[in-house]
Coordinates of C-alpha atoms and ligand atoms in Angstrom, one line a residue:
X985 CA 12.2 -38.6 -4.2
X986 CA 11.1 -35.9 -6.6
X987 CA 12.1 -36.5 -10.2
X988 CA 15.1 -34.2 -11.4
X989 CA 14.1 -31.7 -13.2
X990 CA 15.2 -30.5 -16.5
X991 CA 15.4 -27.2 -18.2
X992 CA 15.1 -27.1 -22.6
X993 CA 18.1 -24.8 -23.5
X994 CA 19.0 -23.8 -27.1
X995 CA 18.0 -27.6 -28.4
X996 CA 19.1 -29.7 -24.9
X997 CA 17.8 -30.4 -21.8
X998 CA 20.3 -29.4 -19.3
X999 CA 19.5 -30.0 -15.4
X1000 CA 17.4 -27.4 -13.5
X1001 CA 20.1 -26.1 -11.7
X1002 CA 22.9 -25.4 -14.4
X1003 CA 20.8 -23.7 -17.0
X1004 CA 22.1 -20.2 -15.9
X1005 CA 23.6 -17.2 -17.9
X1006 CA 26.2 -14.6 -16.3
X1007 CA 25.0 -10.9 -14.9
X1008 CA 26.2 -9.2 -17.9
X1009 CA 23.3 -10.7 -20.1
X1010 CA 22.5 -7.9 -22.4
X1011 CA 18.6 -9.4 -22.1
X1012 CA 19.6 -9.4 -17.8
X1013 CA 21.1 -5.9 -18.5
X1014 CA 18.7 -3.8 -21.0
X1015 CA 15.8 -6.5 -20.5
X1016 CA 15.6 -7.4 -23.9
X1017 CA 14.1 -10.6 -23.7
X1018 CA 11.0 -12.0 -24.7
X1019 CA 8.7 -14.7 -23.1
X1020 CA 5.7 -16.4 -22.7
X1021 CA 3.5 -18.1 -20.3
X1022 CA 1.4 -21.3 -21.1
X1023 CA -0.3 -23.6 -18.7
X1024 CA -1.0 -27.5 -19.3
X1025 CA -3.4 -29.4 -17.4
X1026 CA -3.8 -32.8 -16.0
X1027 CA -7.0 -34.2 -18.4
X1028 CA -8.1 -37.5 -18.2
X1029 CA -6.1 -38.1 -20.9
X1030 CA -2.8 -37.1 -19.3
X1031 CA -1.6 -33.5 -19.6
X1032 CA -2.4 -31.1 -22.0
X1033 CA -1.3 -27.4 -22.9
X1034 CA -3.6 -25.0 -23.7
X1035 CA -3.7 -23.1 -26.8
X1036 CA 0.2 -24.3 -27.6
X1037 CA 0.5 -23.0 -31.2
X1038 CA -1.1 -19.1 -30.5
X1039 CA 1.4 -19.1 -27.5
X1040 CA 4.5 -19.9 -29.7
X1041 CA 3.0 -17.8 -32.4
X1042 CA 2.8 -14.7 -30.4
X1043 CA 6.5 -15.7 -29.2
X1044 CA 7.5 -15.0 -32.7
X1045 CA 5.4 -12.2 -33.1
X1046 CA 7.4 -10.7 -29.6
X1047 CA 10.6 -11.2 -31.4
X1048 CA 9.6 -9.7 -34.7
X1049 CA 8.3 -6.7 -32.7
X1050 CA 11.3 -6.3 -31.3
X1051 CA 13.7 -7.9 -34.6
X1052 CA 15.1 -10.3 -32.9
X1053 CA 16.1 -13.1 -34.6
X1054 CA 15.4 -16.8 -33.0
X1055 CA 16.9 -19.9 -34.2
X1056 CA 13.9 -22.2 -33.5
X1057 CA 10.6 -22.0 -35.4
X1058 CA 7.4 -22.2 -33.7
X1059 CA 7.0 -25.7 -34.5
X1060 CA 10.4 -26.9 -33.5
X1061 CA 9.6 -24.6 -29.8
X1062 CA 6.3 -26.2 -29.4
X1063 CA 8.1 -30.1 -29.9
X1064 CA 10.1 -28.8 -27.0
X1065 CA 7.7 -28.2 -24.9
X1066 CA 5.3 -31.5 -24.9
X1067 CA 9.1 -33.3 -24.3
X1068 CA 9.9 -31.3 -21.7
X1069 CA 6.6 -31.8 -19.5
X1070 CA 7.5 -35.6 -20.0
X1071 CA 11.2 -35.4 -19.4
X1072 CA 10.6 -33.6 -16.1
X1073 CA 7.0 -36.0 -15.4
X1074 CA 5.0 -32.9 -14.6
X1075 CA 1.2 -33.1 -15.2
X1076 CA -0.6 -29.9 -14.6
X1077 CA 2.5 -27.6 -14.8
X1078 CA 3.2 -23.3 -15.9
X1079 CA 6.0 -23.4 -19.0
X1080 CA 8.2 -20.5 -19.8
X1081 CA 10.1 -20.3 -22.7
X1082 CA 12.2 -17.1 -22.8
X1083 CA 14.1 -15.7 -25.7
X1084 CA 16.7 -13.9 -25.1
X1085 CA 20.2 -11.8 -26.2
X1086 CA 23.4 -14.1 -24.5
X1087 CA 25.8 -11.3 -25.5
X1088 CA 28.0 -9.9 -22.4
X1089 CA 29.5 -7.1 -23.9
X1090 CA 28.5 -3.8 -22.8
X1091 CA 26.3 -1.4 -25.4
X1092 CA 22.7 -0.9 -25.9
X1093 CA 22.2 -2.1 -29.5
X1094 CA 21.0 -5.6 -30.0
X1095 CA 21.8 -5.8 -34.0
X1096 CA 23.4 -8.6 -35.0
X1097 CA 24.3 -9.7 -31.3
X1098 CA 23.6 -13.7 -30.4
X1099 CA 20.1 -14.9 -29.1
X1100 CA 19.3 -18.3 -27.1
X1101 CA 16.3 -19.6 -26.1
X1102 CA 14.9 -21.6 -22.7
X1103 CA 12.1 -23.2 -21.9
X1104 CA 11.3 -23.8 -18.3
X1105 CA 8.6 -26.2 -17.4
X1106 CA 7.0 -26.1 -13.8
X1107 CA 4.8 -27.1 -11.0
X1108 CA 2.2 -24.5 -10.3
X1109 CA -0.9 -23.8 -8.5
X1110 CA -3.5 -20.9 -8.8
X1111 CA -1.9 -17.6 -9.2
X1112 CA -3.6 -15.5 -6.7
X1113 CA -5.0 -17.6 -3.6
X1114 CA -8.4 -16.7 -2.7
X1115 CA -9.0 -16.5 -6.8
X1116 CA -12.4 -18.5 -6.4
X1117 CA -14.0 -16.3 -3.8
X1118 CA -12.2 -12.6 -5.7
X1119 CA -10.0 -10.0 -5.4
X1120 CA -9.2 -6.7 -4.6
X1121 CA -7.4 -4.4 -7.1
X1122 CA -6.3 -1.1 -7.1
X1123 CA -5.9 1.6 -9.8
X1124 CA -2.2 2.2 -10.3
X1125 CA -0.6 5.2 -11.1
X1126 CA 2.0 3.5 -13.7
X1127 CA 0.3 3.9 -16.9
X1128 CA 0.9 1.2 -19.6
X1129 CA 3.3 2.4 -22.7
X1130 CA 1.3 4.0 -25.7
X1131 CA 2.2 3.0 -29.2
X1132 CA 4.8 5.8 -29.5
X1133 CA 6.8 4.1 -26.5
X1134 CA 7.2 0.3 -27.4
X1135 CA 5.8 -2.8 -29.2
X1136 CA 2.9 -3.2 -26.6
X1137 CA 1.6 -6.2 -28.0
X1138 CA 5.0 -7.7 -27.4
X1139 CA 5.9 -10.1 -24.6
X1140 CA 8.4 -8.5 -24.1
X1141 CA 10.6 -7.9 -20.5
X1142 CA 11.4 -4.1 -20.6
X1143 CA 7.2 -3.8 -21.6
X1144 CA 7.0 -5.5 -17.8
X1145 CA 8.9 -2.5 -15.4
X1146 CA 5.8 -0.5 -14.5
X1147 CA 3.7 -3.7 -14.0
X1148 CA 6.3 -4.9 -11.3
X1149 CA 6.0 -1.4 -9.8
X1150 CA 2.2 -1.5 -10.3
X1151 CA 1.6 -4.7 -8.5
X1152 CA 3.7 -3.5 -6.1
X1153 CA 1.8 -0.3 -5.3
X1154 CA -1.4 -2.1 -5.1
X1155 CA 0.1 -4.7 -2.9
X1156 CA 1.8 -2.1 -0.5
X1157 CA -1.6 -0.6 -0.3
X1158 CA -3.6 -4.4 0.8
X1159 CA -5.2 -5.2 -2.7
X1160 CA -4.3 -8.1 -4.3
X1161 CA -3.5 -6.5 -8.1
X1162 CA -2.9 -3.4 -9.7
X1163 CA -5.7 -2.2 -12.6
X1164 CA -3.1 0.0 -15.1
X1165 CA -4.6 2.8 -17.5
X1166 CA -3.3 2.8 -20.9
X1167 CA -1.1 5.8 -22.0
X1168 CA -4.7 8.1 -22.7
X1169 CA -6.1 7.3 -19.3
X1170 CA -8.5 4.4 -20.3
X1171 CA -8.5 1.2 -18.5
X1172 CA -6.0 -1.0 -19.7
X1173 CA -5.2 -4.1 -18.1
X1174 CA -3.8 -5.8 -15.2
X1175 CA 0.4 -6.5 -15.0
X1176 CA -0.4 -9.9 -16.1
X1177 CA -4.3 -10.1 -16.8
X1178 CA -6.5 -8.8 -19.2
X1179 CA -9.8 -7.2 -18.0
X1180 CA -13.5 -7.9 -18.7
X1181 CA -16.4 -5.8 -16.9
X1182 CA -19.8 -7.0 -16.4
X1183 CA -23.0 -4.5 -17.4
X1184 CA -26.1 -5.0 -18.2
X1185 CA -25.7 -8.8 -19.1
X1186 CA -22.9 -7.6 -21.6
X1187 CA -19.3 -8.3 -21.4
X1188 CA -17.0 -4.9 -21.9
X1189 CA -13.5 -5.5 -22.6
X1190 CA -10.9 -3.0 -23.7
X1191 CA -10.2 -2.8 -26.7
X1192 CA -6.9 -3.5 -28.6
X1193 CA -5.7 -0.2 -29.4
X1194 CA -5.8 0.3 -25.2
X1195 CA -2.2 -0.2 -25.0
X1196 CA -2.8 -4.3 -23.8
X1197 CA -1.4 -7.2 -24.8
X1198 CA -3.6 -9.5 -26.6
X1199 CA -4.2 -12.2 -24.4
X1200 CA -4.9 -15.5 -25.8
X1201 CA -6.9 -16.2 -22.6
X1202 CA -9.0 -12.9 -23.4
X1203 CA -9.3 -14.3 -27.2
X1204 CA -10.5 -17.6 -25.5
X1205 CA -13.3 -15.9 -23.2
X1206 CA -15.2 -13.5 -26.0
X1207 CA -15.2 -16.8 -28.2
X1208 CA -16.9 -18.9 -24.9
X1209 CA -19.3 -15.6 -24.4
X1210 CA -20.4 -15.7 -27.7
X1211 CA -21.2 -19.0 -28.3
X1212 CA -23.2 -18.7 -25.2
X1213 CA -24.9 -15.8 -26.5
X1214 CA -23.3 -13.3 -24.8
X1215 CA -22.2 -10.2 -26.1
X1216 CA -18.8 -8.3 -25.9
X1217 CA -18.1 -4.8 -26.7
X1218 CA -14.3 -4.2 -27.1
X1219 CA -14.1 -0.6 -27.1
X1220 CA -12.0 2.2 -24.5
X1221 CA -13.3 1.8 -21.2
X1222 CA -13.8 4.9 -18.8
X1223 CA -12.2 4.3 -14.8
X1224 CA -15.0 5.4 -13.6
X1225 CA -16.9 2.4 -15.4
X1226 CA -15.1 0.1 -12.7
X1227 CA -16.9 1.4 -10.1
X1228 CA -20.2 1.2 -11.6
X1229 CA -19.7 -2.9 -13.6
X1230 CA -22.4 -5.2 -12.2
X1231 CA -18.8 -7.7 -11.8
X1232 CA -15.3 -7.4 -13.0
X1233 CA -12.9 -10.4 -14.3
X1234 CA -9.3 -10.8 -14.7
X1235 CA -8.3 -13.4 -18.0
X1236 CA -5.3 -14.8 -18.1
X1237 CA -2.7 -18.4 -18.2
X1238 CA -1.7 -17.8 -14.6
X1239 CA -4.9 -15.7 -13.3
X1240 CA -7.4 -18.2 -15.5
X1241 CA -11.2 -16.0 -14.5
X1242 CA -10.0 -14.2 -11.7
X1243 CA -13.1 -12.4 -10.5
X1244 CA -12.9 -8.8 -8.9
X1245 CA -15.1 -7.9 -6.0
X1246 CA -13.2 -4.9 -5.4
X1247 CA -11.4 -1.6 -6.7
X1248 CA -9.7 1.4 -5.0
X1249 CA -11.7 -0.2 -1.9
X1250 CA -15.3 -0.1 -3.3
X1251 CA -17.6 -2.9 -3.5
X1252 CA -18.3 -4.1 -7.2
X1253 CA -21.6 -5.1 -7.8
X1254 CA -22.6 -6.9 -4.2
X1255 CA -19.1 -7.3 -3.5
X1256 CA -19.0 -11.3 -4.6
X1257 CA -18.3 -13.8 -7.4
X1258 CA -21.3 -12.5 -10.0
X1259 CA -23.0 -15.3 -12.0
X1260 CA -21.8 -14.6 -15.3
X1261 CA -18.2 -14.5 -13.6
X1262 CA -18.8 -17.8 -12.3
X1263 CA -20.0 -19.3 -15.4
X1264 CA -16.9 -18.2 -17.4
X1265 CA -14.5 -19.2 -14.5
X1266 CA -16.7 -22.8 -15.0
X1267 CA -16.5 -22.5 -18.5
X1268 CA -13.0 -22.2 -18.9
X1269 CA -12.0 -25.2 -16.4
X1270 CA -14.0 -27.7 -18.2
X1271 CA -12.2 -26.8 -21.5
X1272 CA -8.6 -26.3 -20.1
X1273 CA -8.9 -29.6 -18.4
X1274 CA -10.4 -31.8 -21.4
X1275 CA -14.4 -32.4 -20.6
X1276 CA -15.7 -30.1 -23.3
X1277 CA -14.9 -32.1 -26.2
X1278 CA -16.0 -29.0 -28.4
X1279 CA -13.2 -27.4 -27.6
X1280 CA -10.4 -30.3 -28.1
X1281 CA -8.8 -28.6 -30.4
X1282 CA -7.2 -26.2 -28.0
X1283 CA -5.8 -28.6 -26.6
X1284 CA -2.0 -30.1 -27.2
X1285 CA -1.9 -33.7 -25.3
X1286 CA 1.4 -34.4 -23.9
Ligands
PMP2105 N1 -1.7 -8.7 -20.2 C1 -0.4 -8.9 -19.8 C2 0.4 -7.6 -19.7 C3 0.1 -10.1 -19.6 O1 1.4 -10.3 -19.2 C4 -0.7 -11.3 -19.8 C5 -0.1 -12.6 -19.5 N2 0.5 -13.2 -20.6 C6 -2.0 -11.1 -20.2 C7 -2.5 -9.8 -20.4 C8 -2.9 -12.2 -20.5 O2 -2.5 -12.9 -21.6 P1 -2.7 -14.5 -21.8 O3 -4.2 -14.7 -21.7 O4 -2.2 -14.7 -23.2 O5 -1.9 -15.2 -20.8

């Protein structure tokens, strides 16, 4: 039988089931949450997460951004976590800890109202299927909020309802993802991915005054292309340079290296995994799963 499974709510594990709020949620209501998304993996030495303390970090970053105030500390959040993946005897697993307003009275203002915070911990596979031979993605016609709009390099839920319409779109219209411009009409990122273009030999990545969220996943890939001597340009990048990469990659906890073979139905590159691609997609699952001891250190063992 599978083992009953836990959720970490405001300092207790409560069962799976029962860790619920009402509908009038003010964070349900005006989607003033915040979250994150971490991975662990199953390493010969048990399971690990990746990159535990610059995911709680940017957790309290989010709710800075948007002044809310938590009542666990990054340190306290990350303790969770590691007991959680035990407690519910997961090995490689997706955890989402989610910050949020519990209030139910009606009003828009969050000052001063109560926060909790939950931590889900679950089994999960690879986030698109078909990730290790590509995907299709199509440019969306949501753009992702400028500066003047919202905290964008908050995880935060209401920064998240044009990237559930952009998926959507592109979906609707048989690609796999949605490529979002930022707010001037440079690329941007994907609803849940950052980007990386292939040219020349050189990686191009938006940069992060694109409107994106700084992806820790991102921040692991330009430090794996540089110590393998490649270099990355983070600077705006032109649509039109999509169509024209030599290969296009998605970075991310749930899209890992997602490559891109196509976009608005054009072939990138030949139109298959490209070798740098494949050597960062490579790359990145030794590290995440323990056999580069170089890069231990990113690693949390359970
Ligand atoms: N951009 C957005 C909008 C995201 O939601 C995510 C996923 N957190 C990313 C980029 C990738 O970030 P990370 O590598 O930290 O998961």
């Amino acid at each position: 039988m599978a083992k009953k499974q836990y959720v970490w709510f405001d300092g207790k594990f409560v069962s799976f089931d029962k860790a619920n709020v009402h509908f009038l949620t003010h964070s349900l209501q005006y989607a003033s949450g915040i979250f994150e998304g971490i991975r662990a993996y199953d390493t010969e030495k048990g399971p690990a997460v990746f990159k535990l303390q610059e995911h709680m970090q940017r957790f309290q970053n989010s709710a800075r951004l948007y002044n809310m105030t938590l009542h666990f500390k990054a340190e306290e959040l990350g303790k969770a976590i590691v007991q959680l993946i035990k407690k519910n005897g997961l090995k490689s697993c997706y955890i989402r800890p989610f910050g949020f307003y519990n209030d139910q009275r009606i009003g828009l203002g969050a000052s001063g109202k109560s926060t909790s915070v939950a931590i889900a911990a679950l089994d999960f596979g690879a986030y698109f299927s078909g990730k290790n031979e590509g995907i299709s993605c199509m440019v969306a016609r949501w753009r992702r909020a400028g500066p003047e709009t919202l905290p964008e390099h908050a995880k935060a839920s209401g920064n998240y309802t044009n990237a559930t319409l952009s998926s959507d779109e592109a979906k609707a219209s048989g690609a796999n993802e949605a490529i979002m411009l930022s707010s001037k009409g440079y690329v941007a990122e994907g609803p849940g991915e950052n980007i990386f273009l292939v040219k020349n030999g050189k990686l191009v990545t938006p940069s992060v005054d694109s409107d994106i969220l700084i992806g820790i996943t991102r921040n692991s890939i330009i430090e794996i292309a540089n110590s393998k001597g490649l270099k990355v340009e983070e600077r705006h990048v032109k649509p039109e340079e999509l169509y024209s990469a030599d290969e296009i990659f998605f970075t991310g906890t749930a899209a890992e290296v997602t490559p891109i073979i196509k976009v608005d139905g054009r072939k990138i590159g030949k139109g298959e995994v490209g070798t740098i691609s494949q050597m960062l997609m490579d790359s990145y699952a030794d590290i995440v799963y323990g056999r580069n001891k170089k890069y231990e250190k990113w690693l949390t063992y359970v």
